XYZ file of C-alpha atoms in Angstrom:
218
model
C 3.550 -10.286 1.187
C 6.169 -8.089 2.841
C 8.982 -9.215 0.550
C 6.863 -9.020 -2.613
C 5.501 -5.581 -1.796
C 8.973 -4.330 -0.876
C 10.528 -5.625 -4.104
C 7.752 -4.215 -6.301
C 7.865 -0.826 -4.580
C 11.658 -0.687 -4.891
C 11.389 -1.272 -8.644
C 8.832 1.518 -8.967
C 10.830 3.817 -6.684
C 14.361 3.292 -7.999
C 13.582 2.664 -11.668
C 10.628 5.095 -11.922
C 8.261 2.419 -13.183
C 4.550 1.693 -12.779
C 3.927 -1.416 -10.692
C 0.651 -3.006 -9.637
C 0.313 -5.039 -6.434
C -2.855 -7.095 -5.983
C -4.181 -9.597 -3.472
C -7.343 -10.525 -1.613
C -8.371 -8.864 1.646
C -6.329 -9.870 4.672
C -3.149 -10.994 2.917
C -1.049 -8.158 4.343
C -0.874 -5.653 1.474
C -1.645 -2.577 3.538
C 0.572 -3.641 6.446
C 3.473 -4.205 4.048
C 2.791 -0.898 2.286
C 2.854 1.015 5.573
C 6.160 -0.650 6.460
C 7.658 0.496 3.144
C 6.341 4.036 3.646
C 7.763 4.129 7.176
C 11.181 3.119 5.889
C 11.076 5.550 2.927
C 9.814 8.952 4.118
C 9.979 10.510 0.633
C 7.117 8.257 -0.522
C 3.782 9.990 -1.191
C 1.222 7.605 0.306
C -2.429 8.018 -0.694
C -5.248 5.827 0.665
C -8.354 5.830 -1.530
C -11.797 5.589 0.059
C -15.102 4.539 -1.568
C -16.651 6.997 -4.040
C -13.402 8.895 -4.564
C -13.286 10.854 -7.801
C -10.250 11.866 -9.833
C -10.427 15.296 -8.175
C -10.522 13.761 -4.683
C -7.341 11.764 -5.203
C -5.602 14.725 -6.843
C -6.608 16.883 -3.880
C -4.894 14.379 -1.546
C -1.737 14.387 -3.660
C -1.863 18.203 -3.857
C -1.854 18.397 -0.035
C 0.818 15.714 0.285
C 3.291 17.793 -1.747
C 2.684 20.984 0.229
C -0.307 22.725 -1.309
C -3.818 23.229 0.121
C -5.695 20.562 -1.832
C -8.138 23.111 -3.234
C -8.949 24.519 -6.657
C -9.769 23.235 -10.107
C -8.552 19.740 -10.955
C -6.485 21.006 -13.886
C -4.757 23.615 -11.698
C -3.957 21.122 -8.926
C -2.634 18.703 -11.550
C -0.282 21.374 -12.926
C 0.961 22.283 -9.436
C 1.691 18.640 -8.624
C 3.489 18.060 -11.926
C 5.718 21.074 -11.324
C 6.474 19.934 -7.770
C 7.257 16.306 -8.609
C 8.964 16.513 -11.997
C 12.351 14.753 -11.948
C 12.292 14.263 -8.154
C 12.645 10.442 -8.294
C 9.946 10.094 -5.648
C 7.337 7.335 -5.448
C 3.571 7.840 -5.466
C 2.007 4.863 -3.706
C -1.788 4.553 -3.978
C -3.508 1.998 -1.732
C -7.059 0.664 -2.345
C -6.590 1.792 -5.955
C -9.343 -0.538 -7.196
C -11.823 1.988 -5.751
C -10.756 4.652 -8.258
C -12.795 5.233 -11.421
C -10.998 4.844 -14.732
C -10.630 8.638 -15.018
C -8.688 8.637 -11.746
C -6.399 5.824 -12.877
C -5.790 7.517 -16.213
C -4.958 10.776 -14.415
C -2.315 8.944 -12.356
C -0.902 7.447 -15.543
C -0.641 10.931 -17.076
C 0.998 12.260 -13.905
C 3.539 9.452 -14.190
C 4.246 10.306 -17.845
C 4.783 13.989 -17.145
C 6.841 13.790 -13.950
C 8.977 10.672 -14.323
C 8.264 9.561 -10.736
C 7.531 5.972 -9.776
C 3.914 4.853 -9.362
C 2.733 1.876 -7.297
C -0.953 0.937 -7.368
C -2.109 -1.448 -4.639
C -5.501 -3.106 -4.435
C -7.804 -6.081 -4.778
C -7.527 -8.322 -7.876
C -10.249 -6.371 -9.695
C -7.762 -3.494 -10.012
C -6.230 -5.281 -13.002
C -9.653 -5.644 -14.651
C -10.326 -1.951 -14.066
C -7.032 -1.049 -15.706
C -7.574 -3.273 -18.736
C -11.245 -2.483 -19.327
C -13.965 -5.055 -19.960
C -12.961 -5.445 -23.587
C -9.299 -4.533 -23.233
C -10.054 -0.976 -24.345
C -7.673 0.636 -21.847
C -4.417 -0.646 -23.353
C -2.722 2.745 -23.048
C -3.005 2.480 -19.259
C -2.199 -1.188 -18.645
C 0.614 -1.245 -21.220
C 2.592 1.079 -18.929
C 2.725 -1.507 -16.118
C 6.255 -2.864 -15.657
C 5.517 -5.339 -12.847
C 2.358 -7.009 -11.556
C 2.986 -8.592 -8.140
C 0.229 -10.935 -6.963
C 0.133 -11.585 -3.199
C -1.131 -15.093 -2.331
C -3.040 -15.911 0.829
C -0.789 -16.475 3.855
C -2.533 -19.756 4.624
C -1.343 -21.135 1.258
C 2.010 -19.380 1.242
C 5.130 -21.506 1.654
C 6.962 -18.746 3.503
C 4.002 -17.686 5.678
C 5.984 -18.046 8.913
C 8.758 -15.872 7.513
C 6.270 -13.189 6.488
C 4.565 -13.259 9.881
C 7.952 -13.005 11.614
C 8.785 -9.909 9.539
C 5.394 -8.325 10.247
C 5.554 -8.958 13.994
C 9.162 -7.795 14.336
C 8.441 -4.619 12.346
C 6.024 -3.626 15.139
C 7.679 -5.454 18.051
C 11.429 -5.493 17.311
C 12.221 -7.008 20.728
C 9.564 -9.714 20.516
C 12.140 -12.523 20.315
C 10.261 -15.768 19.669
C 6.740 -14.552 20.382
C 6.070 -14.166 16.658
C 5.677 -17.956 16.598
C 2.726 -17.648 18.962
C 1.091 -15.127 16.634
C 1.767 -17.448 13.682
C 0.087 -20.355 15.463
C -3.060 -18.296 16.015
C -3.647 -16.701 12.615
C -2.541 -16.681 8.986
C -4.633 -13.588 8.174
C -2.592 -10.353 8.120
C -5.534 -8.159 9.113
C -6.360 -10.396 12.078
C -2.657 -10.477 12.930
C -2.515 -6.675 12.995
C -5.524 -6.532 15.343
C -4.051 -9.256 17.555
C -0.745 -7.383 17.837
C -2.547 -4.132 18.706
C -4.640 -5.853 21.384
C -1.553 -7.574 22.828
C 0.221 -4.208 23.082
C -2.773 -2.675 24.873
C -2.946 -5.501 27.424
C 0.811 -5.467 28.036
C 0.828 -1.666 28.483
C -2.110 -1.836 30.878
C -0.302 -4.426 32.993
C 3.110 -2.765 32.589
C 4.709 -5.969 31.321
C 6.343 -7.501 28.268
C 4.303 -9.277 25.581
C 4.345 -12.998 26.353
C 2.495 -16.025 25.034
C 0.047 -15.597 27.919
C -0.617 -11.970 26.946
C -1.205 -13.026 23.344
C -3.671 -15.697 24.494
C -5.559 -13.057 26.462
C -5.597 -10.785 23.428
C -6.978 -13.625 21.327
């Protein structure tokens, strides 16, 4: 997941393309996205929540580029276009499958007018939302340069490698303890919770994270 997300985001970022990243819950999409954002501070990272409208997501983008996130949708859209045009930045939208078609189409238009990269991350139904039930949304989906599908870690040949990357991104001095995490779970969301709990226990006991600490966290 980490490598696929990183490669897809780099294409969108460097080449100013639209990329779509999809995968089921718990495969590590959001963890990998946050790692990319952390390493690339110019990325505009938006996390969609249920029942978001086109105006809600534009308000978030409006704030992210330095405005107040208030006003008419058309005015906020114009402000954002002026701010982002020819900046070579990346707009990365997580949980994008929760957006209505109007919101997705607005992002497509923002991409057309500014020339920035656009990465849409979400569950597999994101692709169906972008195509339309009868393929009626060709203007939107035809803009997609790359569709990266993230397989489940439990069926992924390089699962251990991905887990090592995820653990070391949070615990750079973890040495071989990532193997302990890998033996316990192949679910990225569970892995994230297990790492957080291990950190809490180690901090409370003023010690390093060991296999014993990880067992206690489990």
